[in-house]
Short mmCIF file of C-alpha atoms in Angstrom, two decimals:
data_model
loop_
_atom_site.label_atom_id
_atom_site.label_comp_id
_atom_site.label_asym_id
_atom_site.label_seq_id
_atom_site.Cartn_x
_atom_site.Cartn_y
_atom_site.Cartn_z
CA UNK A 1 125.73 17.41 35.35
CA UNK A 2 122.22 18.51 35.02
CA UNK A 3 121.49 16.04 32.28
CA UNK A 4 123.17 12.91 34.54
CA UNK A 5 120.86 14.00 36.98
CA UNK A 6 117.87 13.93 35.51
CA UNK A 7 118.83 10.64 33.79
CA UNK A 8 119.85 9.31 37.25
CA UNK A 9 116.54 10.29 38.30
CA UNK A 10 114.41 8.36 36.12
CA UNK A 11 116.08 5.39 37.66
CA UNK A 12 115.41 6.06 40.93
CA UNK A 13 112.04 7.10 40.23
CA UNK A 14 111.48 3.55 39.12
CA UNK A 15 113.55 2.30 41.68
CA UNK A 16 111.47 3.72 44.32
CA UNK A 17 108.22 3.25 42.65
CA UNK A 18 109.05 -0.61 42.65
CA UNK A 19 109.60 -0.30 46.03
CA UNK A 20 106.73 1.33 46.50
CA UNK A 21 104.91 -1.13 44.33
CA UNK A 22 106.46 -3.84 46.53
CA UNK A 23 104.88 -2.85 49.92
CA UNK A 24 101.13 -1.69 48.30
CA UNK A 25 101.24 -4.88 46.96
CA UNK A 26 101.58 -6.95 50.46
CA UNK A 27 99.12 -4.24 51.79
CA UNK A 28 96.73 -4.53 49.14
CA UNK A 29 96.60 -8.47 49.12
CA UNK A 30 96.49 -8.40 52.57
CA UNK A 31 93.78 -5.98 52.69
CA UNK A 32 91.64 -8.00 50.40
CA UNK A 33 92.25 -11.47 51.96
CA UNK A 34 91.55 -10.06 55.28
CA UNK A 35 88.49 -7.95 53.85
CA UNK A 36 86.95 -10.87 52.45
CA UNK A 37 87.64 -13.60 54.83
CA UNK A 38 85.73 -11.13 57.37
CA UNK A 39 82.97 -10.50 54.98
CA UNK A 40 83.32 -6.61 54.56
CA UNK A 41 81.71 -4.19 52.14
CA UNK A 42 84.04 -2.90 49.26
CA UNK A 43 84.47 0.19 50.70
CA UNK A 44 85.99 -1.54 54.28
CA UNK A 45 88.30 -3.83 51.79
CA UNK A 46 89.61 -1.05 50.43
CA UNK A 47 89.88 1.25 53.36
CA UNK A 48 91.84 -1.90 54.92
CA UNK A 49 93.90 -2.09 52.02
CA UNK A 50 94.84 1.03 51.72
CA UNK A 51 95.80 1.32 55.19
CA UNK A 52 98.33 -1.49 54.90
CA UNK A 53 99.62 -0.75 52.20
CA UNK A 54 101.01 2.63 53.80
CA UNK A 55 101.83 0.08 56.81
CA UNK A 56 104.23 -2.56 54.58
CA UNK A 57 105.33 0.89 52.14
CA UNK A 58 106.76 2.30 55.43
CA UNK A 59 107.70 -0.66 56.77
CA UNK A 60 109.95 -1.82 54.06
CA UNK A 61 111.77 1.59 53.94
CA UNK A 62 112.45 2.03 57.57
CA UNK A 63 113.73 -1.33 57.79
CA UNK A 64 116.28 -0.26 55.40
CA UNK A 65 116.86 3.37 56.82
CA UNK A 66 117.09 1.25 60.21
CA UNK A 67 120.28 -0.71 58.64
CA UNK A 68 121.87 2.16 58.34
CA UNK A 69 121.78 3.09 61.69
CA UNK A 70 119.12 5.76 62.18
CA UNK A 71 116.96 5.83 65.41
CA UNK A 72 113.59 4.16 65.18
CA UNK A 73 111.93 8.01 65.42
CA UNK A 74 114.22 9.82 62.77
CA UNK A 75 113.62 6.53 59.96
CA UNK A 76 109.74 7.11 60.88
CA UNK A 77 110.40 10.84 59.35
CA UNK A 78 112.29 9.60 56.45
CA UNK A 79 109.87 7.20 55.63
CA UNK A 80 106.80 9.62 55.59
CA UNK A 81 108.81 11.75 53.60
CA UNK A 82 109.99 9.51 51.26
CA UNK A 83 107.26 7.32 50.62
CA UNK A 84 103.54 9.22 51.52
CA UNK A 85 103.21 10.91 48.43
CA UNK A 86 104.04 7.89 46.30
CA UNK A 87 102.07 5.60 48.27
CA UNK A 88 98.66 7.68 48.10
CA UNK A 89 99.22 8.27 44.46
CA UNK A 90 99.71 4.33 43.86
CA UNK A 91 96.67 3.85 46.03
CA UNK A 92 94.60 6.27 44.61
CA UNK A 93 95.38 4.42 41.30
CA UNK A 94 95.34 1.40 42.12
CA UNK A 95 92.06 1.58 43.93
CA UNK A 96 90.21 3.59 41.33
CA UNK A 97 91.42 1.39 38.22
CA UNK A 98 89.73 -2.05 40.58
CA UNK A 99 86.26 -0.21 41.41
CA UNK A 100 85.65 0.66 37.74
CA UNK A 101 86.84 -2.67 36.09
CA UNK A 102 83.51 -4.40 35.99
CA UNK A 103 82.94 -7.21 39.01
CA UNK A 104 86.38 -7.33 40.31
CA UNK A 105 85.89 -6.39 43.52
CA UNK A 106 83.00 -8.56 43.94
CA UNK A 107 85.15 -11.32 42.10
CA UNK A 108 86.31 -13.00 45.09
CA UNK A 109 89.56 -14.36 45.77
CA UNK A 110 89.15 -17.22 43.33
CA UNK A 111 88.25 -15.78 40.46
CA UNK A 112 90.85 -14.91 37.56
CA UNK A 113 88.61 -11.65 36.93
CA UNK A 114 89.68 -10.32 40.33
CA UNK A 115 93.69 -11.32 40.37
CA UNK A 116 93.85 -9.86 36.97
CA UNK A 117 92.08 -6.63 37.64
CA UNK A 118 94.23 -6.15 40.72
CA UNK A 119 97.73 -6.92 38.66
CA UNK A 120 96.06 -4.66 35.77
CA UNK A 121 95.90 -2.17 38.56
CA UNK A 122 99.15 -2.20 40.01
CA UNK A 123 100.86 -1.57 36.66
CA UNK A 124 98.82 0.88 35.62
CA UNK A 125 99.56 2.62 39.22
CA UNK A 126 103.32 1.86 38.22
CA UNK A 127 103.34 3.51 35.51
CA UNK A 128 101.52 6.65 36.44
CA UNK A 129 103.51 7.20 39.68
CA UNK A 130 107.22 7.05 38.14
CA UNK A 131 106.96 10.44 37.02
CA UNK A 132 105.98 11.27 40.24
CA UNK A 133 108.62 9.77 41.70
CA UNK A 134 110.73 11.50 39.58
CA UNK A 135 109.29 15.16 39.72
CA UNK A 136 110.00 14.81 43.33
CA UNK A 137 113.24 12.91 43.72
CA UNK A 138 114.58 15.60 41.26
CA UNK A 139 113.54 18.41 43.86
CA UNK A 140 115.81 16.57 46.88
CA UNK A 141 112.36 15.01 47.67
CA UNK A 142 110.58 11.78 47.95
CA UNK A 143 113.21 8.91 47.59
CA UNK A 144 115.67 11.63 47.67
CA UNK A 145 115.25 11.47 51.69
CA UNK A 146 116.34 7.98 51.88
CA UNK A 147 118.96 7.39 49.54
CA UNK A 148 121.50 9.56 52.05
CA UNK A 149 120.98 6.74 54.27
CA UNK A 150 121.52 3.95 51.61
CA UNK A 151 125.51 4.58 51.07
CA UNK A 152 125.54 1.33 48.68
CA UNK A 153 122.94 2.80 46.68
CA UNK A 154 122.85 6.48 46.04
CA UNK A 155 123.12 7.23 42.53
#
């Protein structure tokens, strides 16, 4: 049982670090559109970024806690369970990988060296927060929160 379990969990880990993925990547885009089209200094781009990423991360998880019938307050607490650790790790990532590649952030939105830093960025954030995922999901925590509410899929 112990081995299913920890097999099971690497799949949820990158289950829910896709979804996590998913929503810091509508933040993050956001963020920088917005950031840019307003002019803002780096650091404002990425403090708006950041910021909705955790938005569109929660979002997307309450809407499906919501589904399963859960009030509006008590899928707020599953989501900040399940998703604040993930989402600041992805983010911390994510963010540090685009201020040290050289000129992206002062790419702009038209340049290749910008779009590729930031999808450079994301994976690399992928791939260091599935064992996150995973260390907490096998401790009942994290994604473990939410997948009570998702009958069709628990693992």
């Amino acid at each position: 049982m112990n081995e299913t379990r920890h097999g099971a969990s690497w799949s949820m880990a990158a289950s829910a670090t896709l979804h996590c993925l998913t929503g810091c990547a509508i933040g993050e885009v956001l963020g920088m559109v917005i950031g840019t089209a307003l002019g803002l200094h780096n650091a404002g781009t990425i403090v708006l970024s950041v910021a909705l990423a955790f938005v569109f991360g929660y979002a997307l998880t309450m809407r499906g806690v919501l589904k399963s019938g859960l009030a509006f307050g008590a899928a707020l607490k599953v989501a900040l369970a399940a998703d604040t650790v993930s989402i600041a790790v992805m983010e911390i990532v994510d963010n540090g990988v685009m201020v040290v590649v050289p000129g992206a952030m002062d790419a702009g939105l038209g340049s290749f060296l910008f779009w590729g830093a930031l999808a450079f960025s994301l994976a690399v954030a992928f791939v260091l927060t599935v064992p996150v995922n995973k260390w907490m999901i096998g401790r009942g925590l994290g994604h473990a929160k939410v997948h009570a509410h998702h009958g069709g899929h628990a693992h």
